[in-house]
mmCIF file of C-alpha atoms and ligand atoms in Angstrom:
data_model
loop_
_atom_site.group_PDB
_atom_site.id
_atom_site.type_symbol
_atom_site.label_atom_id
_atom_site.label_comp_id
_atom_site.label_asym_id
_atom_site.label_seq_id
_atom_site.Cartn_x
_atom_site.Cartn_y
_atom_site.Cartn_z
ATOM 1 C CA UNK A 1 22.427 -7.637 11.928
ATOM 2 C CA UNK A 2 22.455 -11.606 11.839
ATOM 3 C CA UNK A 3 20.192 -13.065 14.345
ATOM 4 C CA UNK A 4 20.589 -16.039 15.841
ATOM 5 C CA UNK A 5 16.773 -17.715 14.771
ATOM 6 C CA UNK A 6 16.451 -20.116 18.209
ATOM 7 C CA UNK A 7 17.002 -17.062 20.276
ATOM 8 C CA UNK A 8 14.551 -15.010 18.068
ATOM 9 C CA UNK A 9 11.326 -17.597 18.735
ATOM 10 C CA UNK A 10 12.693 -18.366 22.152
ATOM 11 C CA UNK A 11 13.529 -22.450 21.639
ATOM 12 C CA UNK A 12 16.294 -24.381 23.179
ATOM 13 C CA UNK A 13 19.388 -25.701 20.179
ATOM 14 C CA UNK A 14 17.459 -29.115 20.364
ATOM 15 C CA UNK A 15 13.811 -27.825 20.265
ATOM 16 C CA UNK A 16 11.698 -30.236 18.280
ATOM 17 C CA UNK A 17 9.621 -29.329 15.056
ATOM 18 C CA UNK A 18 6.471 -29.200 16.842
ATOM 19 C CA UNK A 19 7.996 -26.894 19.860
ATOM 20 C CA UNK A 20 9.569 -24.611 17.106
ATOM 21 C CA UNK A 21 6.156 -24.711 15.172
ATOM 22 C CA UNK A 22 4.083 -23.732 18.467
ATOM 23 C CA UNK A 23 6.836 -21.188 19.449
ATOM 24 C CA UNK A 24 6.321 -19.279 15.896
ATOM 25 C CA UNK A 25 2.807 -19.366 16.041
ATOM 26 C CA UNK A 26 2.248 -17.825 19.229
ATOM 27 C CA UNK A 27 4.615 -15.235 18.359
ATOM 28 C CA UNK A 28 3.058 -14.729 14.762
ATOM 29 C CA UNK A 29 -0.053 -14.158 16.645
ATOM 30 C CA UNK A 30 1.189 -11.654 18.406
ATOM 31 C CA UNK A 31 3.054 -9.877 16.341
ATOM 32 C CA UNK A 32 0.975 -10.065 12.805
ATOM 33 C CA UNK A 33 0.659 -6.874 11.524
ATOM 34 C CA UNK A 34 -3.172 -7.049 11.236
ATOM 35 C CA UNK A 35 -3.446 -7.331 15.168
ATOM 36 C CA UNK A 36 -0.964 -4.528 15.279
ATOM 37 C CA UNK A 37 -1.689 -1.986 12.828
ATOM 38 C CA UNK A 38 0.459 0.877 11.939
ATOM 39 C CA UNK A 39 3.592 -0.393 14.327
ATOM 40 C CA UNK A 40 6.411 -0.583 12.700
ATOM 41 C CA UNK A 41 8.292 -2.419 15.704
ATOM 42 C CA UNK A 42 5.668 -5.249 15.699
ATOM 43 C CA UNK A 43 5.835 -5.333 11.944
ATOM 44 C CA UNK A 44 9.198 -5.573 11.787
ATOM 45 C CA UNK A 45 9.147 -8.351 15.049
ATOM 46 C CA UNK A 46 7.077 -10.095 12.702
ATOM 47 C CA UNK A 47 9.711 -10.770 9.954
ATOM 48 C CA UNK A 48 12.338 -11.512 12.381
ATOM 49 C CA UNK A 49 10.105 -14.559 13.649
ATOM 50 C CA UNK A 50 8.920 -15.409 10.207
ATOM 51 C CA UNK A 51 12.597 -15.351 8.967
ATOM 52 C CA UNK A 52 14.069 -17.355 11.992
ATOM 53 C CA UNK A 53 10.795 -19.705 11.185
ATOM 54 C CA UNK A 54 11.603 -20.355 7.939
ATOM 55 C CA UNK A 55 14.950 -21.229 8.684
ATOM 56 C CA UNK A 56 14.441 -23.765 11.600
ATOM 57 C CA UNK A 57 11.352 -25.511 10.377
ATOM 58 C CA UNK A 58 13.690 -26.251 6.930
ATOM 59 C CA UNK A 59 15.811 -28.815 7.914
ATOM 60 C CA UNK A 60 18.637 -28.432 5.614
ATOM 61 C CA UNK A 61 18.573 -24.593 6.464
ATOM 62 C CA UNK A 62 18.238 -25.758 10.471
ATOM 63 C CA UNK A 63 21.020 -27.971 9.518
ATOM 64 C CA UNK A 64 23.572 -25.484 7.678
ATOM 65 C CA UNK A 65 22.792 -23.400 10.378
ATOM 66 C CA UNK A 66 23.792 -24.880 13.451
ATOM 67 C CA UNK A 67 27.066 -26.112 11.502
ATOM 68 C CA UNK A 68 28.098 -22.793 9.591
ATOM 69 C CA UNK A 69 25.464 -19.872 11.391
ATOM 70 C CA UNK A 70 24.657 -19.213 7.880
ATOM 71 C CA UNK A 71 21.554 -19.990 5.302
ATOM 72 C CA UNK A 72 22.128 -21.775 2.424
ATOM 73 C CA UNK A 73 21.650 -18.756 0.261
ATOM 74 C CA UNK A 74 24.406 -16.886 2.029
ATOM 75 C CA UNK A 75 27.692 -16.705 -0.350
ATOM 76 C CA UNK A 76 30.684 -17.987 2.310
ATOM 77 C CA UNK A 77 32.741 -15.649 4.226
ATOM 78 C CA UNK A 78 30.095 -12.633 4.405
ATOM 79 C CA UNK A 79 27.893 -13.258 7.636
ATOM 80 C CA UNK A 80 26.906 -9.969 7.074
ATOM 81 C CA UNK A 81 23.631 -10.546 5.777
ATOM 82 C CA UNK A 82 21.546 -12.916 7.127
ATOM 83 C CA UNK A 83 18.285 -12.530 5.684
ATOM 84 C CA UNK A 84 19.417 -13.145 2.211
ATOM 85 C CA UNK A 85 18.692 -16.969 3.139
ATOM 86 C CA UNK A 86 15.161 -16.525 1.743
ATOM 87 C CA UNK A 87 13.281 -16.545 4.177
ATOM 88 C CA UNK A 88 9.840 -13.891 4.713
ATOM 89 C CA UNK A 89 12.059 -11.125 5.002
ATOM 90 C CA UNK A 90 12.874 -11.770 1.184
ATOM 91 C CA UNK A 91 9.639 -11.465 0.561
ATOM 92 C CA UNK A 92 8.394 -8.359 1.951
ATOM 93 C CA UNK A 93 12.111 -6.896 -0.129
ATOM 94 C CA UNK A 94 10.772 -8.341 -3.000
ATOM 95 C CA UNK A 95 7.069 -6.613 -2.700
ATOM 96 C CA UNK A 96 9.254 -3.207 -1.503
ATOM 97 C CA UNK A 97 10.987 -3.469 -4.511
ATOM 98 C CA UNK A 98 7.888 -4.217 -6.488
ATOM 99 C CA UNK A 99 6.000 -1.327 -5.461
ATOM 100 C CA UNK A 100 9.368 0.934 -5.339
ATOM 101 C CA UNK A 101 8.840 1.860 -9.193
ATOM 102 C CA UNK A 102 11.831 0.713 -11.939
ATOM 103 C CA UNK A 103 13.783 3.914 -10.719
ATOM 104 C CA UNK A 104 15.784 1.893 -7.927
ATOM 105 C CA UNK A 105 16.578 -1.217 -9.490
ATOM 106 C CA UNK A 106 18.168 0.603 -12.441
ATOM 107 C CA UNK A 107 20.125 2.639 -9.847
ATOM 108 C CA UNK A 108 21.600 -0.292 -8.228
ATOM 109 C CA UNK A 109 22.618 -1.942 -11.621
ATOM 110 C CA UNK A 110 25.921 -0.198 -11.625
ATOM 111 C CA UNK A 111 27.986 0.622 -8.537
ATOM 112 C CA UNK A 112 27.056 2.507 -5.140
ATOM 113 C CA UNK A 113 25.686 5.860 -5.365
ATOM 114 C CA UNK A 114 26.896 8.308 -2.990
ATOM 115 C CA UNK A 115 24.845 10.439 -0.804
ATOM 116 C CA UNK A 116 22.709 13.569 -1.133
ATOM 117 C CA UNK A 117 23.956 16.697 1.392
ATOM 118 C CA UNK A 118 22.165 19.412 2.735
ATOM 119 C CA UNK A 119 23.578 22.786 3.652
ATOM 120 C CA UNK A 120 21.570 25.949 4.902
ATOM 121 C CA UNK A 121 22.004 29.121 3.928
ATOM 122 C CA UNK A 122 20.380 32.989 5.435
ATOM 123 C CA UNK A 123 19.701 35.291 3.442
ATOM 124 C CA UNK A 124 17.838 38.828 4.742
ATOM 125 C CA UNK A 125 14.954 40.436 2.879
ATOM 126 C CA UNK A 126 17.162 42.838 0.704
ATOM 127 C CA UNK A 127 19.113 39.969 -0.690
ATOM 128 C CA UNK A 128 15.594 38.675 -2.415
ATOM 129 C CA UNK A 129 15.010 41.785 -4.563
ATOM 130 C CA UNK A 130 17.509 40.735 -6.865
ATOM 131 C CA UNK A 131 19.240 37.233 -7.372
ATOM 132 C CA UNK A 132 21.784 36.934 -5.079
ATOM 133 C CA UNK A 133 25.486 34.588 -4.459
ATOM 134 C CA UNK A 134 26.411 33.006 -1.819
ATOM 135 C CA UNK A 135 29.621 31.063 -0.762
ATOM 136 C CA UNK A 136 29.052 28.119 0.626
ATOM 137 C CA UNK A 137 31.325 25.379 2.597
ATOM 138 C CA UNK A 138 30.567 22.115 3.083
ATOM 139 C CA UNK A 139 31.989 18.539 3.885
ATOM 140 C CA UNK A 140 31.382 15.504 1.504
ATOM 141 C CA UNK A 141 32.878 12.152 0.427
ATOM 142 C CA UNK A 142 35.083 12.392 -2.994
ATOM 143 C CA UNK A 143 37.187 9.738 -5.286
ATOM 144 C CA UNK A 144 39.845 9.255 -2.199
ATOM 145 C CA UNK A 145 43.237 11.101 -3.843
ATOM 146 C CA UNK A 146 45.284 8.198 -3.269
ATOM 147 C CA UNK A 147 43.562 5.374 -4.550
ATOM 148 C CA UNK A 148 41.151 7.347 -7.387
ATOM 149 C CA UNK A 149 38.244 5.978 -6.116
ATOM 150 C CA UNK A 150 39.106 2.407 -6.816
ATOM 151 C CA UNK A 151 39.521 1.774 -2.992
ATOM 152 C CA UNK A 152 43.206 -0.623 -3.709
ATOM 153 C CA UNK A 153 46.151 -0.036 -2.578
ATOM 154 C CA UNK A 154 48.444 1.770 -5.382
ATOM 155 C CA UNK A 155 50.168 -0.636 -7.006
ATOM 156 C CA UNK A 156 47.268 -3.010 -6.506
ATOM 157 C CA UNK A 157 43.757 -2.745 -8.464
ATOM 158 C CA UNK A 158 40.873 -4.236 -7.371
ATOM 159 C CA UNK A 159 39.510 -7.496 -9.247
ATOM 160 C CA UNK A 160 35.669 -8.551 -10.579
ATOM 161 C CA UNK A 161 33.440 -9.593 -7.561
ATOM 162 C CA UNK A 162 33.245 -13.445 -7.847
ATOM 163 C CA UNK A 163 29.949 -13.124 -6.033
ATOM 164 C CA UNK A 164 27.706 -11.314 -8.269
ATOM 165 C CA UNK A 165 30.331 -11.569 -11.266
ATOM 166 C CA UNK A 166 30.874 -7.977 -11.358
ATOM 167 C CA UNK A 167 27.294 -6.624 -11.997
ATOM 168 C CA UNK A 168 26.516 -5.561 -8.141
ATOM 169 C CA UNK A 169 23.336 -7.602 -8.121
ATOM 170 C CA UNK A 170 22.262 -11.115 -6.983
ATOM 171 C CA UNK A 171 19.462 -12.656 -8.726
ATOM 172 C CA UNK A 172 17.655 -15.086 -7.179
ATOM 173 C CA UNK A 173 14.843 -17.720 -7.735
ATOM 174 C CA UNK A 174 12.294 -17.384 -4.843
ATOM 175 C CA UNK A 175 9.353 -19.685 -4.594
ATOM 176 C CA UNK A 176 6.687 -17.611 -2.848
ATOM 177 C CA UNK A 177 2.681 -18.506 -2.613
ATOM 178 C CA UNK A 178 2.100 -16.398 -5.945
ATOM 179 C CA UNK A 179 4.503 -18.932 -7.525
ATOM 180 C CA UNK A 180 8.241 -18.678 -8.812
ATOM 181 C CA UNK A 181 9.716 -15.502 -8.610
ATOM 182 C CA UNK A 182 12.842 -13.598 -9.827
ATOM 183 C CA UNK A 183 14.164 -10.940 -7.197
ATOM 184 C CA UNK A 184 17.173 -8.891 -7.132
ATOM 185 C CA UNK A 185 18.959 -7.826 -4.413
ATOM 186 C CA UNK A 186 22.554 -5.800 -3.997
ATOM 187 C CA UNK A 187 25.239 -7.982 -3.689
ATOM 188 C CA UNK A 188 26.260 -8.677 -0.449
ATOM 189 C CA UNK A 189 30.187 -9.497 -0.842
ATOM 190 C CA UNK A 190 30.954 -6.088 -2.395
ATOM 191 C CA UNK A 191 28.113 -4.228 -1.332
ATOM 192 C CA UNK A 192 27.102 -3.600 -4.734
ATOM 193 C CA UNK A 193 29.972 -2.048 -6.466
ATOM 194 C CA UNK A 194 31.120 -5.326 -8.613
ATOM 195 C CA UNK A 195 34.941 -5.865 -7.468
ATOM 196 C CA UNK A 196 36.558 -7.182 -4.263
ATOM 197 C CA UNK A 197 39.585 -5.552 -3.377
ATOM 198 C CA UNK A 198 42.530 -7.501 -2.364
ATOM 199 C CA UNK A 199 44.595 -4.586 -0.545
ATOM 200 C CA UNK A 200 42.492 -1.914 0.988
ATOM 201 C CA UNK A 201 43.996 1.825 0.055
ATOM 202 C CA UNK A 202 46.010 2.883 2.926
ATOM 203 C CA UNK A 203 44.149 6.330 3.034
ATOM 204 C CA UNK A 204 40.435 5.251 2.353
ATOM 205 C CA UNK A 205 40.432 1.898 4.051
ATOM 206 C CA UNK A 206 39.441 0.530 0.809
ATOM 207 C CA UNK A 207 35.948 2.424 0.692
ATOM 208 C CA UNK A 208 37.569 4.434 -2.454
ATOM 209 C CA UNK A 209 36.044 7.508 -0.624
ATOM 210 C CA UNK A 210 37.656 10.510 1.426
ATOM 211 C CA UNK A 211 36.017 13.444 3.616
ATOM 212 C CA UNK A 212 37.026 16.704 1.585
ATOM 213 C CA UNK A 213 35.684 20.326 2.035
ATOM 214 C CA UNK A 214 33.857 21.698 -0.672
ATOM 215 C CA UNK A 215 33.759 25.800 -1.719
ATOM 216 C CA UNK A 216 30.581 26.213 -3.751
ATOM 217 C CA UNK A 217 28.973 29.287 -5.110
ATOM 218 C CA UNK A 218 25.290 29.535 -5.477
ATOM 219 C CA UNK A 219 23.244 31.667 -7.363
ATOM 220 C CA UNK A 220 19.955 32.619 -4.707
ATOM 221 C CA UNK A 221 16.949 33.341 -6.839
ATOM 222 C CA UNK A 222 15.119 36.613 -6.174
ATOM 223 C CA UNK A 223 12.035 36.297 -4.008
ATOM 224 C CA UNK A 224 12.345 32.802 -2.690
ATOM 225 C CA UNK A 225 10.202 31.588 0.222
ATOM 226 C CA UNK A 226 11.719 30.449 3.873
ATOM 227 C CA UNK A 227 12.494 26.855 3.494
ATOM 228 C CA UNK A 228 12.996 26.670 -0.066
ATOM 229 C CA UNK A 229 15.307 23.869 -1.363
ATOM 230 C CA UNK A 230 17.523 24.673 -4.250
ATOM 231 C CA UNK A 231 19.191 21.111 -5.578
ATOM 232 C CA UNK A 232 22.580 21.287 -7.376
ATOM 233 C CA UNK A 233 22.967 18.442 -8.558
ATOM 234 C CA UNK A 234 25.935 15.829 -8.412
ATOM 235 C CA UNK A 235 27.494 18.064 -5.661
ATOM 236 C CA UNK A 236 26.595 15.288 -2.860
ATOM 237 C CA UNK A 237 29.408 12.989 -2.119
ATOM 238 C CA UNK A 238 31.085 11.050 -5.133
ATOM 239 C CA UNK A 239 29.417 7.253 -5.871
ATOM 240 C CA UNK A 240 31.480 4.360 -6.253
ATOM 241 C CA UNK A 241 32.280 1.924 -8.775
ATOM 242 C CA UNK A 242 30.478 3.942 -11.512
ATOM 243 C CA UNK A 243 27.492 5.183 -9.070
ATOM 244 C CA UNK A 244 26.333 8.341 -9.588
ATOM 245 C CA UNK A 245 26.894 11.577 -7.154
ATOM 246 C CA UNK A 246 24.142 12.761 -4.771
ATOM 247 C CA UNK A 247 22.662 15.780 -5.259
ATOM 248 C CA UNK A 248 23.154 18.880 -2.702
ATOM 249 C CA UNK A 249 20.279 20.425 -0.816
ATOM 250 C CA UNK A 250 20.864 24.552 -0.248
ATOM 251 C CA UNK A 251 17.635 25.394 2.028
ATOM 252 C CA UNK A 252 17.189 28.768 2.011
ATOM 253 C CA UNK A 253 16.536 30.147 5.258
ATOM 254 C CA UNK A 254 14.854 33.826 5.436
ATOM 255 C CA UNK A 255 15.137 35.287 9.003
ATOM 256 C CA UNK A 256 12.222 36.769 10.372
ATOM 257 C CA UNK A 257 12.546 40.513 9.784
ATOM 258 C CA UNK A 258 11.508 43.068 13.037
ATOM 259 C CA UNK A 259 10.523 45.814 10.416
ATOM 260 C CA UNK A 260 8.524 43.938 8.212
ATOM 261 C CA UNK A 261 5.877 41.267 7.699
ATOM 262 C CA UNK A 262 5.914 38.898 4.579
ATOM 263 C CA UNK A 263 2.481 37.771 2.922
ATOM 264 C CA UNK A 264 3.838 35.832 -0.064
ATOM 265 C CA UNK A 265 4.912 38.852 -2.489
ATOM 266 C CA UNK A 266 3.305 41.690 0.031
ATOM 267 C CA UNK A 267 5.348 42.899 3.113
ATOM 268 C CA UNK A 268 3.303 45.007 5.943
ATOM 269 C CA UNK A 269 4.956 47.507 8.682
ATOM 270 C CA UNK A 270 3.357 50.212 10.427
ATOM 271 C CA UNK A 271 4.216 53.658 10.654
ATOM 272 C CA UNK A 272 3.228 55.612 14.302
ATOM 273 C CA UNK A 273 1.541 59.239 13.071
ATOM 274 C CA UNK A 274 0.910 61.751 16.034
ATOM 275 C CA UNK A 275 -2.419 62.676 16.795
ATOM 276 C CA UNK A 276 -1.724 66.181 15.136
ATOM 277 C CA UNK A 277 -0.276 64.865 12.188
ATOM 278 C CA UNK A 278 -3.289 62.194 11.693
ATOM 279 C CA UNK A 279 -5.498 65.328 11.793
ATOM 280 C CA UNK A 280 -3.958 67.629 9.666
ATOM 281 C CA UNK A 281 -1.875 65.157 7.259
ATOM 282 C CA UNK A 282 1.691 65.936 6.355
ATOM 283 C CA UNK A 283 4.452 64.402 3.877
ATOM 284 C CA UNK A 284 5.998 61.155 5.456
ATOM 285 C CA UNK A 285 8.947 58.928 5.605
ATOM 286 C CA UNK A 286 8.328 55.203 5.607
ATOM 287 C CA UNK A 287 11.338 52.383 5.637
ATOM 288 C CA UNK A 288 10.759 50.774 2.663
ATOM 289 C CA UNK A 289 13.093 47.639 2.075
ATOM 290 C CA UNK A 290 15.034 49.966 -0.433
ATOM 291 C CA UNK A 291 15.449 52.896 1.648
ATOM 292 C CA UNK A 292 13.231 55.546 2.614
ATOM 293 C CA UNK A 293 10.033 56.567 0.604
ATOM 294 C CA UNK A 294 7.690 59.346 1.205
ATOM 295 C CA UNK A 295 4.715 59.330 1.165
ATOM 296 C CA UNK A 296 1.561 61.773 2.294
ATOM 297 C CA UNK A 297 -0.977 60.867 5.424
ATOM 298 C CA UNK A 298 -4.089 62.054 4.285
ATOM 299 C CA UNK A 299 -5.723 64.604 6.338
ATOM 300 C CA UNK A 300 -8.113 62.695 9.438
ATOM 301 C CA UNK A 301 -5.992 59.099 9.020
ATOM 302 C CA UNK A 302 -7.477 56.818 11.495
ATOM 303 C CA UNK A 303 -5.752 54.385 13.256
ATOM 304 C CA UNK A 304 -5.560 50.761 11.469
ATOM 305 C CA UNK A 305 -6.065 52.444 8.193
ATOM 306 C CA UNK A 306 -3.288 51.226 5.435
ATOM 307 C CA UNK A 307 -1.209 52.657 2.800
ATOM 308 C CA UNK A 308 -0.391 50.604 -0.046
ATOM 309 C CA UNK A 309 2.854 51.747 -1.436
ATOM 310 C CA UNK A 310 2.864 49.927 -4.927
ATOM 311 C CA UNK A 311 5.900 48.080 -6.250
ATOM 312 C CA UNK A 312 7.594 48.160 -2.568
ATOM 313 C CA UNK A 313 7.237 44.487 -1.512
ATOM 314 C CA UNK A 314 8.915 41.932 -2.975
ATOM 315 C CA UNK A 315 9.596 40.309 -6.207
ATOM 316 C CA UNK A 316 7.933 36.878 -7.282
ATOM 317 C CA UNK A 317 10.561 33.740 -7.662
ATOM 318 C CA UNK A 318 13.251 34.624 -10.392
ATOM 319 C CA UNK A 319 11.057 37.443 -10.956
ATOM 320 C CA UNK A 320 11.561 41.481 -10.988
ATOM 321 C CA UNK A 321 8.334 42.933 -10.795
ATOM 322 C CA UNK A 322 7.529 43.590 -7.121
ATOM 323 C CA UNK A 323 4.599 43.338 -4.492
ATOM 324 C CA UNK A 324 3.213 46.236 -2.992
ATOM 325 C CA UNK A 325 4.443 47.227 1.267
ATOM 326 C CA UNK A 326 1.355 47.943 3.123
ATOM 327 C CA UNK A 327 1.368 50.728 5.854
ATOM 328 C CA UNK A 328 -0.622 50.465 8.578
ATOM 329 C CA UNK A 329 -1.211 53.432 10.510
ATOM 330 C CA UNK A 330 -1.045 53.792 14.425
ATOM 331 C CA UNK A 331 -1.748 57.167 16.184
ATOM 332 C CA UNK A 332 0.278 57.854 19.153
ATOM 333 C CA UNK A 333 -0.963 59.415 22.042
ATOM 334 C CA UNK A 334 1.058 61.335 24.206
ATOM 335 C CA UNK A 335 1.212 59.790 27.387
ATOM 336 C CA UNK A 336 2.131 62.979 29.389
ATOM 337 C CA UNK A 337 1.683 66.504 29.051
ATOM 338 C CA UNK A 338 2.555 69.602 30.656
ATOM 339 C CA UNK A 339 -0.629 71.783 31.918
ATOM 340 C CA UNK A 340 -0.372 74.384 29.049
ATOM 341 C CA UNK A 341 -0.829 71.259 26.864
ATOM 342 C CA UNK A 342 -3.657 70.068 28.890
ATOM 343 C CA UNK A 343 -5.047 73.747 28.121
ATOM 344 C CA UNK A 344 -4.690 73.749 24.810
ATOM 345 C CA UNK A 345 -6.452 70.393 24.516
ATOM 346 C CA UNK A 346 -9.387 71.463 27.028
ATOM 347 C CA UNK A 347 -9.788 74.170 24.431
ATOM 348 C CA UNK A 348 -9.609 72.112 21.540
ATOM 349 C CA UNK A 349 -12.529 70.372 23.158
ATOM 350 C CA UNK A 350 -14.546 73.396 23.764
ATOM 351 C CA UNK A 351 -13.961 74.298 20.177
ATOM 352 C CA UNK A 352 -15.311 71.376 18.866
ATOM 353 C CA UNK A 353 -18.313 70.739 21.403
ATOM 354 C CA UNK A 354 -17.116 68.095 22.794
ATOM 355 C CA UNK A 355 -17.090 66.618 26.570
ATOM 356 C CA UNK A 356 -14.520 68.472 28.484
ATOM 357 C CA UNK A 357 -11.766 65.606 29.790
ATOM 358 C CA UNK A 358 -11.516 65.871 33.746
ATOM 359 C CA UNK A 359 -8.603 64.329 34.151
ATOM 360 C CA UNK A 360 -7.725 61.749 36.772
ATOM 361 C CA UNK A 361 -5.753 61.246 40.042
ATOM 362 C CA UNK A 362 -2.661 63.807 39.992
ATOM 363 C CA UNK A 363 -3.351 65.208 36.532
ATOM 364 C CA UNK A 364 -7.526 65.898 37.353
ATOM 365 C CA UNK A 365 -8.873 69.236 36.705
ATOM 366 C CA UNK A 366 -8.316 70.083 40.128
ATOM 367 C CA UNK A 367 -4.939 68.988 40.499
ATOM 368 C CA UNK A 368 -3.888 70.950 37.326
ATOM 369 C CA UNK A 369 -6.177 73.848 38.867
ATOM 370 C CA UNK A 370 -3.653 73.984 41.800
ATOM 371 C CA UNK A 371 -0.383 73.324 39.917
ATOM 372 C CA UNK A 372 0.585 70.106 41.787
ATOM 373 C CA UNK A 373 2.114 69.163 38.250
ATOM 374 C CA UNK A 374 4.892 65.978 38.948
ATOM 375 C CA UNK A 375 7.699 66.453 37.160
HETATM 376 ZN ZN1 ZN B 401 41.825 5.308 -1.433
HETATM 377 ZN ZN1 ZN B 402 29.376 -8.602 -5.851
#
């Protein structure tokens, strides 16, 4: 957004050098990101003043701005973009761009690229033991149908941008306290693309772009982690003027599962025994996440004690060889019983030497004694 530099340092249209000067400097001081570290709002007060600062201490630039409400830099009819007038702002671009790496300056060199897309997608535990597709729907921008992507009217095509002569990019000489330097910048008259169109498309408003919905089919690899991001790439929306496609984002999302807890390739349930069973041992059936499996509880299982049942989990990324499911044990205790139970337990305990249970409230020795049994 342009701002208007007298209201950003707080000066009257006919403020004096030396009240414009005093006006930046107090709100430098503020401002500077040293006395404000790790604020993004002062930080990016801070160019505001230092851009509206370098405009109205210039007086050419003060000049061209009070006639025009542009900077000198500014190619005519595009307001848009105020802070191309080289002022700071240019400057803390230019170190962006510096410290940004070669891969975005070579992107902007032809056209506008369009934009990655994300889409989620569920998939349960069984669908990870093998590799499994999935339909997917989406919305994203495409070469409009009426126009193919050139954004002019039919009949019309659109012409080279006078502005940046068709290349998308502004170059400009900026003298800086490390000396003279070369910056690039996207054009501002055709954001980039090279051409100016004369008659906007009817359907695409000239952006050369339309909203379609895309069917895609995606191939979920076996094993894959919650969250996982799968790219396809150059299924975002369509660039323009010779910019490349985004990229689409499938996260995988993996419900959490009631039967079973994931550890990486592992999964864990439990399995209730009865007390009779945990004694004695018997054959039996666990839910494995391929059906039923049996298995044998070893005679005197104790509760918390696991069964590893190998090659039951799950399988590694794009992999087929699977984890193990671990079984952990509970013993369930009856939590009534009838009085010839209670016997047969009271006997158990005489059998085996061991303190004979008395029982409390209603279902005490006593109370059993007497048959006051609730049922
Ligand atoms: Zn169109
Ligand atoms: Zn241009």
């Amino acid at each position: 957004m342009p701002q208007d530099p007298y209201s950003v340092l707080g000066v009257p249209r006919d403020a004096t050098a030396d009240q414009i000067k005093s006006a930046y400097r107090k709100l430098a001081r503020q401002y500077h990101p040293d006395v404000n570290p790790g604020n993004p709002e002062a930080e990016e007060k801070f160019k505001e003043v230092s851009t509206a600062y370098a405009v109205l201490s210039d007086p050419d630039k003060r000049a061209r701005f009070d006639q025009f409400g542009l900077t000198e830099d500014q190619p005519s009819g595009n307001p848009g973009d105020y802070f191309g007038g080289g002022g700071f702002a240019d400057i803390f671009g230019m170190m962006e761009e510096m410290f940004a790496g070669g891969g975005r300056t070579s992107r902007r060199s032809s056209g506008r690229d369009g934009e990655d897309h994300r889409v989620e997608v569920t998939v349960n535990l069984e669908e990870l033991l093998t590799p499994s597709e999935k339909g997917l729907t989406y919305k994203r921008m495409a070469g409009c149908s009426t126009c193919h992507g050139s954004g002019a009217a039919p009949g019309t095509s659109p012409t080279s941008c006078g502005a940046c002569g068709g290349t998308g990019v502004v170059t400009r000489m900026q003298q800086t306290i490390l000396g003279s330097i070369r910056t690039t910048s996207t054009c501002g008259v055709c954001q980039g693309t090279g051409k100016t169109i004369a008659e906007p498309c009817p359907t695409c408003k000239g952006r050369g772009l339309e909203v379609v919905t895309e069917k895609l089919s995606v191939t979920i690899p076996s094993g894959v982690e919650d969250g996982t991001a799968l790219r396809v790439p150059g299924k975002g929306s369509d660039g323009v003027g010779g910019g490349r496609p985004g990229d689409l984002y499938v996260v995988v999302h993996v419900p959490e599962d009631p039967r079973f807890e994931r550890h990486g390739r592992d999964l864990v349930t439990t399995y209730k025994a009865t007390f009779a069973q945990a004694v004695i041992g018997d054959t039996v059936q666990i839910q494995g996440l391929s059906g039923p499996i049996d298995t044998s509880l070893e005679p005197g299982t104790q509760p918390g004690s696991h069964i590893r049942l190998r090659g039951e989990g799950l399988p590694r990324v794009n992999g087929t060889s699977r984890g193990d499911l671990i079984v952990i044990c509970e013993i369930s205790v009856p939590t009534k019983v009838t009085e010839a139970e209670a016997q047969l337990l009271r006997q158990f305990a005489e059998m085996r030497g061991e303190p004979m249970p008395q029982g409390v409230g209603s279902q005490g020795f006593l109370g059993g004694l007497f048959g006051k049994k609730k049922k």
